[in-house]
Coordinates of N, CA and C in Angstrom, one line a residue:
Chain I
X1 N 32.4 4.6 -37.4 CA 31.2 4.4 -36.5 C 30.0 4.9 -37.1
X2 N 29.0 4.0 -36.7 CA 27.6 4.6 -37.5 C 27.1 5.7 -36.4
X3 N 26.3 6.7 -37.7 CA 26.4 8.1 -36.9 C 25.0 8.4 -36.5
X4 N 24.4 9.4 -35.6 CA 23.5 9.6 -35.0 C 23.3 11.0 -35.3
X5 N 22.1 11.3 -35.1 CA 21.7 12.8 -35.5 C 20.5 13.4 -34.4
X6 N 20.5 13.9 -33.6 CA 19.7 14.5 -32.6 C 19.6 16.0 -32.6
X7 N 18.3 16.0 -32.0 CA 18.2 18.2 -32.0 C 19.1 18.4 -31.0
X8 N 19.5 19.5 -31.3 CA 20.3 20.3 -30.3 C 19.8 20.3 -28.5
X9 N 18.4 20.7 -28.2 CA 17.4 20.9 -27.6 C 16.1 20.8 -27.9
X10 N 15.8 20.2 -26.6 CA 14.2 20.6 -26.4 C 13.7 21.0 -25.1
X11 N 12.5 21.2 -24.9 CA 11.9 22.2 -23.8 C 10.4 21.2 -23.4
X12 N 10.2 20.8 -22.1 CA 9.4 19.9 -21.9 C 8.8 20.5 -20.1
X13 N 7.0 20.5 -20.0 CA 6.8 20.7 -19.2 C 7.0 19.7 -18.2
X14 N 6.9 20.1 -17.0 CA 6.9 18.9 -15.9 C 5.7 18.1 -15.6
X15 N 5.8 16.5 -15.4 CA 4.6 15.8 -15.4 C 3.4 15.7 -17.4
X16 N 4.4 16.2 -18.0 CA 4.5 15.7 -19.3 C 5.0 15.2 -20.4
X17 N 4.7 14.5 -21.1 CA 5.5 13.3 -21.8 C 6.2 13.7 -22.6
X18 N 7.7 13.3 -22.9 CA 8.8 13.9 -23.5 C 9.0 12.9 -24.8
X19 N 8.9 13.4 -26.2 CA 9.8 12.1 -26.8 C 10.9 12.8 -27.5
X20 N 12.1 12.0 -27.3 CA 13.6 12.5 -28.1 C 13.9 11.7 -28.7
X21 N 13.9 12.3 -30.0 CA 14.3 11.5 -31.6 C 15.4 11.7 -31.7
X22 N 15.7 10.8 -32.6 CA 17.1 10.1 -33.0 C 17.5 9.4 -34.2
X23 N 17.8 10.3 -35.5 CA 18.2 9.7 -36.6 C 19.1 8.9 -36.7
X24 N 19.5 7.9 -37.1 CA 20.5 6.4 -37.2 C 20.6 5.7 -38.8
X25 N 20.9 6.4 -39.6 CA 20.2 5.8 -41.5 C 21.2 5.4 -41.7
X26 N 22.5 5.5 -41.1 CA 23.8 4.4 -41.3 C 23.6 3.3 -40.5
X27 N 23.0 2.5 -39.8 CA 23.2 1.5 -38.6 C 22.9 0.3 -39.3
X28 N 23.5 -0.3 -38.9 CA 23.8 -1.9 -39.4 C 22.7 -2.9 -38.4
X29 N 23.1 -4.3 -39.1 CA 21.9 -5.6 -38.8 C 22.3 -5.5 -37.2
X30 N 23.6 -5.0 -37.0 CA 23.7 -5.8 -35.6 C 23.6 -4.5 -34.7
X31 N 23.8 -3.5 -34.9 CA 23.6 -2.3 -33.6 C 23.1 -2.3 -32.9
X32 N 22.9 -2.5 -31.8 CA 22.3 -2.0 -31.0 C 21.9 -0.5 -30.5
X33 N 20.7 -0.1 -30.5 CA 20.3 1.8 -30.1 C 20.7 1.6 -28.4
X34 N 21.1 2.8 -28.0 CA 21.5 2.8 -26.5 C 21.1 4.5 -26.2
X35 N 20.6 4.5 -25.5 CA 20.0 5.6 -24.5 C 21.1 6.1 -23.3
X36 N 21.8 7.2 -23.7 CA 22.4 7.2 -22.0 C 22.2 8.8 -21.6
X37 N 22.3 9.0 -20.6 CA 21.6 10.5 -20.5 C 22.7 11.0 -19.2
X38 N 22.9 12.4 -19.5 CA 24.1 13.2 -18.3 C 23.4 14.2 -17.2
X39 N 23.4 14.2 -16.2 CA 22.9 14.9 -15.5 C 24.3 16.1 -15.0
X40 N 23.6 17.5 -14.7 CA 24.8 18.3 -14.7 C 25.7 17.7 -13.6
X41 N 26.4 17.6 -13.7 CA 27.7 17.7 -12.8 C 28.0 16.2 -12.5
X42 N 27.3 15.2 -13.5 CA 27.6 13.6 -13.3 C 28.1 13.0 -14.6
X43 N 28.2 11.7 -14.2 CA 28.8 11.0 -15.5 C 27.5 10.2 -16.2
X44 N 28.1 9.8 -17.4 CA 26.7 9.8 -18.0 C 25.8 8.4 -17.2
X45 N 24.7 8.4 -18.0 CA 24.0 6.7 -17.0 C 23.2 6.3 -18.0
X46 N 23.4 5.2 -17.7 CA 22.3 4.2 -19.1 C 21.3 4.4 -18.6
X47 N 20.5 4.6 -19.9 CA 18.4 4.6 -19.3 C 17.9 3.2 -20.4
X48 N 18.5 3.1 -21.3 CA 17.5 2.2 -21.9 C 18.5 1.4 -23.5
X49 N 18.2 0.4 -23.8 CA 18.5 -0.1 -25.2 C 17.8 -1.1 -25.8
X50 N 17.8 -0.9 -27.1 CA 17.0 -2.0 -27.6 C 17.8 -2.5 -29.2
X51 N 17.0 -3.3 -29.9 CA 17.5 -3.9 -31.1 C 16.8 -3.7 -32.4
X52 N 15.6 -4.3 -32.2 CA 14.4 -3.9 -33.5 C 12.9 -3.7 -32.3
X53 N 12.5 -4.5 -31.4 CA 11.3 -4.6 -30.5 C 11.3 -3.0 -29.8
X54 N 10.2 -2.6 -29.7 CA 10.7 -1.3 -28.6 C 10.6 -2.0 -27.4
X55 N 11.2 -1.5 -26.3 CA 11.4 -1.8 -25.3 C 10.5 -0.7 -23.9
X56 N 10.8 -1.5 -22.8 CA 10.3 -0.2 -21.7 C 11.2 -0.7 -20.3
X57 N 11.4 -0.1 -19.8 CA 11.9 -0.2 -18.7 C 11.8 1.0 -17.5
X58 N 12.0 0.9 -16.3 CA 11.0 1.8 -15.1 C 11.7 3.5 -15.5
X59 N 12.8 3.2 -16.1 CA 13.4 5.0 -16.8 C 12.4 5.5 -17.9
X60 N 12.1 4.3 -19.3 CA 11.6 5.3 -19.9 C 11.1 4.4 -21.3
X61 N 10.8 4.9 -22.3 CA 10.9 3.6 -23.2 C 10.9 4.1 -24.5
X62 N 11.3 3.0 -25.2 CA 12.3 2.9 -26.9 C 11.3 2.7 -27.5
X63 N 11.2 3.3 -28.4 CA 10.0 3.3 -29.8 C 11.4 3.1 -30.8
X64 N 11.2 2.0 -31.5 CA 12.2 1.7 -32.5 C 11.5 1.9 -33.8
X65 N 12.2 2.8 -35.2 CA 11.1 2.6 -35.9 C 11.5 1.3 -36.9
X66 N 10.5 0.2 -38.0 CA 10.4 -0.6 -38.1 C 11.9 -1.2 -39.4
X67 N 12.2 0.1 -40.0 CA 13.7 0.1 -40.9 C 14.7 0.6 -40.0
X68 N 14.7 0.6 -38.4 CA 15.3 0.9 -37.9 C 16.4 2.1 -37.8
X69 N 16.1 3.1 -38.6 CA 16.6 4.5 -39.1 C 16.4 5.2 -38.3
X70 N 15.6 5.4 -37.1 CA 15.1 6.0 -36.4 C 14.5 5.4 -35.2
X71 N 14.4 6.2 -33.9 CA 13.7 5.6 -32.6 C 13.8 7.1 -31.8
X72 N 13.0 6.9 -30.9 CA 12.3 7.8 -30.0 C 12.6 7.5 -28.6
X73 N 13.2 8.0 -27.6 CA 13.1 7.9 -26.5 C 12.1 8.5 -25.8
X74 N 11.4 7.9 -25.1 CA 10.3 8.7 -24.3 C 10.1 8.8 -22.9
X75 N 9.9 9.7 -22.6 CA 9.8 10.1 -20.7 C 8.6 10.3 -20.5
X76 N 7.1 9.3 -19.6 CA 6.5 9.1 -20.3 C 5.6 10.5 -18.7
X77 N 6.5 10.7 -18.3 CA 6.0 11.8 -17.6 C 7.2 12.6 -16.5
X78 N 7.8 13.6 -17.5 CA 8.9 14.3 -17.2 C 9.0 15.3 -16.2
X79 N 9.8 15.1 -15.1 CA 9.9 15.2 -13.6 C 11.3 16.7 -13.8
X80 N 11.6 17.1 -12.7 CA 12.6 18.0 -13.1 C 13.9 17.7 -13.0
X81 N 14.0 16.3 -12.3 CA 15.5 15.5 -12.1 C 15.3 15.2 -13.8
X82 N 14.5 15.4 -14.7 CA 15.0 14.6 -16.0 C 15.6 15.6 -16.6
X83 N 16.0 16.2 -16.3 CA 16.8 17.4 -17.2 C 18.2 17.5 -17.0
X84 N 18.5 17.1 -18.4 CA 20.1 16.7 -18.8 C 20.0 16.5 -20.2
X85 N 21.5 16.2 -20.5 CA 22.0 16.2 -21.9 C 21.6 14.1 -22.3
X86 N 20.4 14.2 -23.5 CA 19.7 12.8 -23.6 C 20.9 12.6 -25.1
X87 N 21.7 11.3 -24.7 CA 22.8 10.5 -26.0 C 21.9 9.4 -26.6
X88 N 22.1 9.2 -27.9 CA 21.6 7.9 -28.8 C 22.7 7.5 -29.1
X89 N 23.2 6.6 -28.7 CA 24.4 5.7 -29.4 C 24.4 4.3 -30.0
X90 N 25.5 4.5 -31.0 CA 24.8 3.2 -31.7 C 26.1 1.9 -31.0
X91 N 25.9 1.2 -30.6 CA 26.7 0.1 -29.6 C 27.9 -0.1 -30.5
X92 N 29.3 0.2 -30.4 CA 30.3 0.1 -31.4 C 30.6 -1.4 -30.7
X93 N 30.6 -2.4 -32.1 CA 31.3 -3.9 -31.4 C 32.5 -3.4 -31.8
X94 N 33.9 -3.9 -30.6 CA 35.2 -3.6 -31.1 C 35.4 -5.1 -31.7
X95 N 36.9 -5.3 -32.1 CA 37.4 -6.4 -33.0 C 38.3 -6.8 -31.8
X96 N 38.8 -8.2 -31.5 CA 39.2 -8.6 -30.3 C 39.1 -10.1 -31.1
X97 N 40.3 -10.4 -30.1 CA 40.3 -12.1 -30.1 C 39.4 -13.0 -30.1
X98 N 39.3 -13.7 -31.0 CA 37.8 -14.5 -30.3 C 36.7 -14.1 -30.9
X99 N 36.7 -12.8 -31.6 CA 35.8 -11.9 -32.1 C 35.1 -10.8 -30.9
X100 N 35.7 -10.8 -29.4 CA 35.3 -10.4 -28.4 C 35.1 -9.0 -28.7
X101 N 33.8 -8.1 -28.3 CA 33.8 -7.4 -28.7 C 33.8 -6.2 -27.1
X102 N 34.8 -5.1 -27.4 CA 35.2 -4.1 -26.2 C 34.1 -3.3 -25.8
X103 N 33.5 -2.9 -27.2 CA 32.3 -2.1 -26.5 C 32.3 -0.4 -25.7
X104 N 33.2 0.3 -27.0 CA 33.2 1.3 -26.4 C 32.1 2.6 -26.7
X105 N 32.2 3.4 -26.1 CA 31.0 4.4 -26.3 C 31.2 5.3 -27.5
X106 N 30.6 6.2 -28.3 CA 30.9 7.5 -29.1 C 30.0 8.1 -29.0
X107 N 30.1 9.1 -28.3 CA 29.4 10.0 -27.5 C 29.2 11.2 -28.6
X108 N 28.1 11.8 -29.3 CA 28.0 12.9 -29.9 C 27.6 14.2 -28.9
X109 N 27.2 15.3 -29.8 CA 26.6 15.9 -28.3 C 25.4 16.1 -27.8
X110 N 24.4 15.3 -28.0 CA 23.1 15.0 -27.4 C 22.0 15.8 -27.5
X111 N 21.3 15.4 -27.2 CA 20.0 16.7 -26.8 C 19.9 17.0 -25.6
X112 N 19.9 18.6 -25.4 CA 19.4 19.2 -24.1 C 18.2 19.2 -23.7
X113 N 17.8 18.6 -22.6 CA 16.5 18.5 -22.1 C 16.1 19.4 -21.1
X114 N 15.3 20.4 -21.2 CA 15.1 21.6 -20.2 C 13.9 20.9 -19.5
X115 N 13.7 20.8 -18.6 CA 11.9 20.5 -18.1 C 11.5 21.8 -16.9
X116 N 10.4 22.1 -17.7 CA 9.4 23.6 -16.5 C 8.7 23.0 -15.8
X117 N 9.2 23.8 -14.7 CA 7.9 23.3 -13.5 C 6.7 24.0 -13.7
Chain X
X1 N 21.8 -0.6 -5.0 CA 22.7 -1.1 -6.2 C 24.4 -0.5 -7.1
X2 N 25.0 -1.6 -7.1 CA 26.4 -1.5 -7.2 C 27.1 -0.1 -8.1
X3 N 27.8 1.1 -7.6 CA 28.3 2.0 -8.4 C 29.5 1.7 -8.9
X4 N 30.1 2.9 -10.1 CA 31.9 2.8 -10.3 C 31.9 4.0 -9.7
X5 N 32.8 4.3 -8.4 CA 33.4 5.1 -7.8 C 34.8 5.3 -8.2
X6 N 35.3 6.8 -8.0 CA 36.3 7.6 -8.7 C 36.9 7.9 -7.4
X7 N 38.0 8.3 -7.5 CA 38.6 9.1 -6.6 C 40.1 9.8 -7.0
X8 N 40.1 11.0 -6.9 CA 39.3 11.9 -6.0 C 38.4 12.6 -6.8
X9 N 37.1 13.2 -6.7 CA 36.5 14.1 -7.0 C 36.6 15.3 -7.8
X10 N 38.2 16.3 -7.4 CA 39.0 17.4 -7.6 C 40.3 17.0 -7.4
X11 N 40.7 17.3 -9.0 CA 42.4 17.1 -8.4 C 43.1 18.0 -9.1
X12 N 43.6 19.1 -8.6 CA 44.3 20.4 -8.9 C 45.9 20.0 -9.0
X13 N 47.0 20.2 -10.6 CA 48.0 19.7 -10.5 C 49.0 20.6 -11.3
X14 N 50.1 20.8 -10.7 CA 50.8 22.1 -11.4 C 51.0 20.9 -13.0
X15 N 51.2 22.1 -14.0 CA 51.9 21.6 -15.2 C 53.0 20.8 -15.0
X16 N 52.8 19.7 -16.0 CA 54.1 18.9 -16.2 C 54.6 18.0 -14.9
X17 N 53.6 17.6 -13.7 CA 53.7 16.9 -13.1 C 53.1 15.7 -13.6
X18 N 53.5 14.9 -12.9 CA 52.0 13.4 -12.9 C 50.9 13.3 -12.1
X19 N 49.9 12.4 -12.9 CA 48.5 12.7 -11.5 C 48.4 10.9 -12.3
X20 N 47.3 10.5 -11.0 CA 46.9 9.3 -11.4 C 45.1 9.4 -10.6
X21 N 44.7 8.9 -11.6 CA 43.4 8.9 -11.2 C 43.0 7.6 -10.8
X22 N 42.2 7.2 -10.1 CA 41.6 6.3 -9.6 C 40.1 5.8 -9.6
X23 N 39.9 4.8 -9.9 CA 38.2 4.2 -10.1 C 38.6 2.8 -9.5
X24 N 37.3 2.5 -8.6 CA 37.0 1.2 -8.3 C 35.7 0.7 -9.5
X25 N 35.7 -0.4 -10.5 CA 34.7 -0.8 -10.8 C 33.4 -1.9 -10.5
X26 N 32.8 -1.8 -10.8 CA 32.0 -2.7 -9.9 C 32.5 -4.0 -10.0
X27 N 32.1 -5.0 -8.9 CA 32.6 -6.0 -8.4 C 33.4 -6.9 -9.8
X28 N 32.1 -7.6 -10.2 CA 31.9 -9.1 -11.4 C 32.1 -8.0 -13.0
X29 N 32.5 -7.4 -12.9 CA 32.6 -6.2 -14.3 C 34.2 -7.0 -14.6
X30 N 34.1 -7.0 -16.4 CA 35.3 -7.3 -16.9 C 36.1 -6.3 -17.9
X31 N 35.1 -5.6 -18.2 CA 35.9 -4.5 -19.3 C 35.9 -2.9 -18.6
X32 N 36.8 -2.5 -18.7 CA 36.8 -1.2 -17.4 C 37.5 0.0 -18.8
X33 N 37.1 1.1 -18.6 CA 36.8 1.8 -19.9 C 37.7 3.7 -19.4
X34 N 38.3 4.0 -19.9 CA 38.3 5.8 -19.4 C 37.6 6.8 -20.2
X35 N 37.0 7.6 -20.2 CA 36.7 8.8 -20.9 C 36.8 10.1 -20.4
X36 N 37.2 11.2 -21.1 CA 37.6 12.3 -21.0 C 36.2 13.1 -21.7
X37 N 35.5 14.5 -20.6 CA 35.3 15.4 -21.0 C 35.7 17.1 -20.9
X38 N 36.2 17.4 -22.0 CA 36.9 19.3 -21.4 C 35.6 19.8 -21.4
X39 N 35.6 20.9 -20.7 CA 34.6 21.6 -20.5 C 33.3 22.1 -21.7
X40 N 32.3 21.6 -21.9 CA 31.6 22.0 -23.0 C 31.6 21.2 -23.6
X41 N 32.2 20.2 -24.2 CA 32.5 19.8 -25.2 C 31.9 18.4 -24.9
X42 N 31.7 17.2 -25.9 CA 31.2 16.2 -26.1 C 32.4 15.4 -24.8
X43 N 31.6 14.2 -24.4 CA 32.4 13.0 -24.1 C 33.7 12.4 -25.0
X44 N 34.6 12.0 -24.6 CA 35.4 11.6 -25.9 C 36.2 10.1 -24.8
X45 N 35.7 9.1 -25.7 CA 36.4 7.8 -25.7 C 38.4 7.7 -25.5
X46 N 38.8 7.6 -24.2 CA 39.8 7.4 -24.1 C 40.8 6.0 -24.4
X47 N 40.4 4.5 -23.7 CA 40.9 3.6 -23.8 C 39.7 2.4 -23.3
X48 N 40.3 1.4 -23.4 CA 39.6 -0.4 -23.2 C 40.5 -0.8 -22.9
X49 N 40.0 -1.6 -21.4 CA 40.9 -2.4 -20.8 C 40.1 -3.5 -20.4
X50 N 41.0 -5.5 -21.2 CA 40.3 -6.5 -20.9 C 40.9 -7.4 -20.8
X51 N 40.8 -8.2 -19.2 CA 41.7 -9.2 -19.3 C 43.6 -8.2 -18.9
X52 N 43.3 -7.9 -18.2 CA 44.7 -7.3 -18.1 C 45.7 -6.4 -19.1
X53 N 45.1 -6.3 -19.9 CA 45.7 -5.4 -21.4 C 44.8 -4.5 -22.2
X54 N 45.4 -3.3 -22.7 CA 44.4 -2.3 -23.4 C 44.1 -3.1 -24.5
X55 N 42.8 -3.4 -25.0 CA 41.9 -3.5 -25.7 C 42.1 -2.7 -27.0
X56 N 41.8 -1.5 -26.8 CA 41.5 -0.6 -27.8 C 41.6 0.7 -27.5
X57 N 42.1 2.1 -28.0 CA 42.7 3.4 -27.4 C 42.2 3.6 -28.4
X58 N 41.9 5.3 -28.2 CA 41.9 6.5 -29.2 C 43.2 7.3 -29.5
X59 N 43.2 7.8 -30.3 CA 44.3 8.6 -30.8 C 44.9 10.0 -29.3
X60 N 43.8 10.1 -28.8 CA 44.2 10.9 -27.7 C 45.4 10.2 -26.9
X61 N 44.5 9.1 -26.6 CA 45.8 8.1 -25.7 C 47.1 7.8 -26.1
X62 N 47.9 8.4 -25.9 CA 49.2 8.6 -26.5 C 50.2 8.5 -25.2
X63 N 51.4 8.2 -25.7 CA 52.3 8.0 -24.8 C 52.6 8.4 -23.3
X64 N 51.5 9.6 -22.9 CA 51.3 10.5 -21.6 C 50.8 9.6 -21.0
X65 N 50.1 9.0 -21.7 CA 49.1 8.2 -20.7 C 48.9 6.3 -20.5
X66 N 49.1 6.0 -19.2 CA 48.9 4.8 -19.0 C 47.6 4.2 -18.1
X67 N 47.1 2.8 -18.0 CA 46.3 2.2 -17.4 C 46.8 1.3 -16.5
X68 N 46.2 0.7 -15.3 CA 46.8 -0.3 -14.9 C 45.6 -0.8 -14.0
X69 N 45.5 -1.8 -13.7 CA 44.9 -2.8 -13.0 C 45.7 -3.7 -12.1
X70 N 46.2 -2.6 -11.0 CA 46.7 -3.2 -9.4 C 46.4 -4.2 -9.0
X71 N 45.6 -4.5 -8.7 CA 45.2 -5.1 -8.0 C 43.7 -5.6 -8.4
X72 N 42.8 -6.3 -7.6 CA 41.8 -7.4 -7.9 C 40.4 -6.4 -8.1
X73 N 40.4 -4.9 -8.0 CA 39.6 -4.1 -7.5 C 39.9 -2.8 -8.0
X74 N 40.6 -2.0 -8.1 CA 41.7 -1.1 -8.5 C 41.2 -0.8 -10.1
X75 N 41.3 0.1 -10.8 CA 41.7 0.8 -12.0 C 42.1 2.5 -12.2
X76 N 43.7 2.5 -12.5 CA 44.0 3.6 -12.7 C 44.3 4.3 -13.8
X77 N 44.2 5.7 -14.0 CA 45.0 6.1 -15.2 C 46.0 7.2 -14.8
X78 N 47.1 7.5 -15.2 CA 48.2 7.6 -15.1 C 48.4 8.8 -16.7
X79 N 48.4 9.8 -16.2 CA 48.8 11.5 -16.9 C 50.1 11.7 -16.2
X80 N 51.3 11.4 -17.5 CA 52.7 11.9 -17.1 C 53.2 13.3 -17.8
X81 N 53.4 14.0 -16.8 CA 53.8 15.5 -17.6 C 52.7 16.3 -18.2
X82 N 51.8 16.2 -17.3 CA 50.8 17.4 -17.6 C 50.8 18.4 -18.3
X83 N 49.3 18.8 -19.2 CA 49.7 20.1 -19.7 C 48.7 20.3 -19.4
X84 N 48.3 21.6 -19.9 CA 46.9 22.5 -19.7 C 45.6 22.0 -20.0
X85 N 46.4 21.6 -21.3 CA 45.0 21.1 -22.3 C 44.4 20.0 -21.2
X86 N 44.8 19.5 -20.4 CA 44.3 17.6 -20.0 C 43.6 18.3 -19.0
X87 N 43.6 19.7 -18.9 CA 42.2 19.6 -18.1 C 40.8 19.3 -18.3
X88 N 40.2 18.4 -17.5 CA 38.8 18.0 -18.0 C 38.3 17.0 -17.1
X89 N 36.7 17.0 -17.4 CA 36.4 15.6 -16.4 C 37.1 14.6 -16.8
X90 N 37.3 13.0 -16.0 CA 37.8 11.9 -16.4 C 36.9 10.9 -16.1
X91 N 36.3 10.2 -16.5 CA 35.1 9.1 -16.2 C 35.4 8.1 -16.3
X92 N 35.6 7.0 -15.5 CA 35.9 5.7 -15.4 C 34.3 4.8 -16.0
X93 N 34.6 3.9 -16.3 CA 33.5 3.1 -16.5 C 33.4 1.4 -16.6
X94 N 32.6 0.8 -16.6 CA 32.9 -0.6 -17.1 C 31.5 -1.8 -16.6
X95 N 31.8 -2.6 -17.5 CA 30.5 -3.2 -18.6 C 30.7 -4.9 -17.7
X96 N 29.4 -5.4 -17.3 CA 29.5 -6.7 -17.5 C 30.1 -7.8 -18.3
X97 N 30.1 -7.5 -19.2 CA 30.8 -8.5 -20.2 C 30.7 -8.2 -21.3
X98 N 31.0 -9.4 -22.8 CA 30.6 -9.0 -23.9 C 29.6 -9.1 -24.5
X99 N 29.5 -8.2 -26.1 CA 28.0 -7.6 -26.4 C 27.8 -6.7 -26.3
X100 N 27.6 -5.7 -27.3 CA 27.1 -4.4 -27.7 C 25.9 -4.5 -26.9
X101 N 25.1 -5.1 -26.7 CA 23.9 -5.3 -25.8 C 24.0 -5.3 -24.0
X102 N 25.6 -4.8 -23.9 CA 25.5 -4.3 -22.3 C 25.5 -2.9 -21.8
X103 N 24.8 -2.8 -20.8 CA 24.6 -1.4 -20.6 C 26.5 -0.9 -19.8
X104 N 26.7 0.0 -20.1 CA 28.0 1.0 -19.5 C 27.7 1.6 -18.4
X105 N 28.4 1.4 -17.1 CA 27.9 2.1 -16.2 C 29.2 2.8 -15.4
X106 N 29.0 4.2 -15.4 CA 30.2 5.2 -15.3 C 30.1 5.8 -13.6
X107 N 31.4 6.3 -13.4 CA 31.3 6.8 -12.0 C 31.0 8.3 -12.7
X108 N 31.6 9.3 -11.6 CA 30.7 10.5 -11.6 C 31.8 11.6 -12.1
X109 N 33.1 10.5 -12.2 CA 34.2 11.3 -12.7 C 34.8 12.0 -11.9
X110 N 36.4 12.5 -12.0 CA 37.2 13.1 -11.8 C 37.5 14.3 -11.9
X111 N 37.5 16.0 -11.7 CA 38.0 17.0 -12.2 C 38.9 17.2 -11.9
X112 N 40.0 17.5 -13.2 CA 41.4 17.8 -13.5 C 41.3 18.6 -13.6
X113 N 41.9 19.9 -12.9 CA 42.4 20.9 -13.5 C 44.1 21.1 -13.3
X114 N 44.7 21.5 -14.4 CA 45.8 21.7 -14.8 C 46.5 23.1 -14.5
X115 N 47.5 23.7 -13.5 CA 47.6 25.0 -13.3 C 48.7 25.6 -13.9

């Protein structure tokens, strides 16, 4: 599996913009970056994914960088429900009949997101 | 908008019995997924289930453990002969279709504890 590299933690005030990096320098033509983020005592939840384009969606948005090695998730104004453990995953295609791919997760252990009120 | 619901919540089980966990996934979802987290420790990839048959397992998934899809609605997993160690969250999950380009959408998980 191609591997991901994130800070341990970071520390972000409330009602200001958060961005969480994400090293990727093994990822292949086809990977997809995937955003999923844990809230204490929940299972994880998708916030965002993209390919090479950055993307935005009403959670948050993907800064891809252009050799795709790297991307940024950003919280473009961080609230205190955003505080949880933020995952970068690189979309594992499984092998399957057909070439169908299963699509399982590999979860590292993420960045901790603290946000102060 | 549509969740994967778990049930139960807490499930407290002497050693070396069976437990079976339960997830409903969302309606039109085809690939239905387990994960295990022990306390602290990272998420870890259990099994793939598509089309009626495992897909793809981790080395964790070993003979203790089974899947099954009852019914039209239903997905369970099945811990035979408990031990300590299998305490941990359990997270059901499962994807629209195929394509690394689908978002995973998980319930809120299970807590096992093992006594």
């Amino acid at each position: 599996d191609a591997k991901t590299t994130q800070p341990n933690s970071m520390e972000s005030n409330e009602e200001e913009p958060v961005h969480l990096p994400c090293n990727h320098s093994t990822i292949s033509g086809t990977d997809y970056i995937h955003w999923y983020r844990q809230l204490p005592s929940q299972g994880p939840e998708y916030v965002i994914h993209g390919l090479t384009s950055n993307v935005n969606n009403r959670m948050a948005s993907l800064a891809i960088a252009e050799d795709r090695k790297s991307s940024t998730l950003i919280l473009h104004r961080a609230t205190l429900r955003d505080a949880a453990v933020y995952y970068c995953i690189l979309r594992d295609v499984g092998q399957g009949a057909g070439g169908t791919s299963y699509g399982k997760l590999t979860f590292g252990q993420g960045t901790i997101l603290t946000v102060h009120p | 908008e549509p969740e994967v619901t778990q049930t139960p919540s807490h499930q407290v089980t002497q050693m070396g019995q069976e437990v079976i966990l339960r997830c409903v996934p969302i309606s039109n979802h085809l690939y239905f997924y387990w994960y295990r987290q022990i306390l602290g420790q990272k998420v870890e990839f259990l099994v793939s289930f598509y089309n009626n048959e495992i897909s793809e397992k981790s080395e964790i998934f070993d003979d203790q453990f089974s899947v099954e899809r009852p019914d039209g609605s239903n997905f369970t997993l099945k811990i035979r002969s408990t031990k300590l160690e299998d305490s941990a969250m359990y997270f059901c999950a499962s994807n629209p279709g195929t394509g690394s380009n689908q978002p995973q959408h998980f319930g809120d998980g299970t807590r096992l504890s093992i006594l």
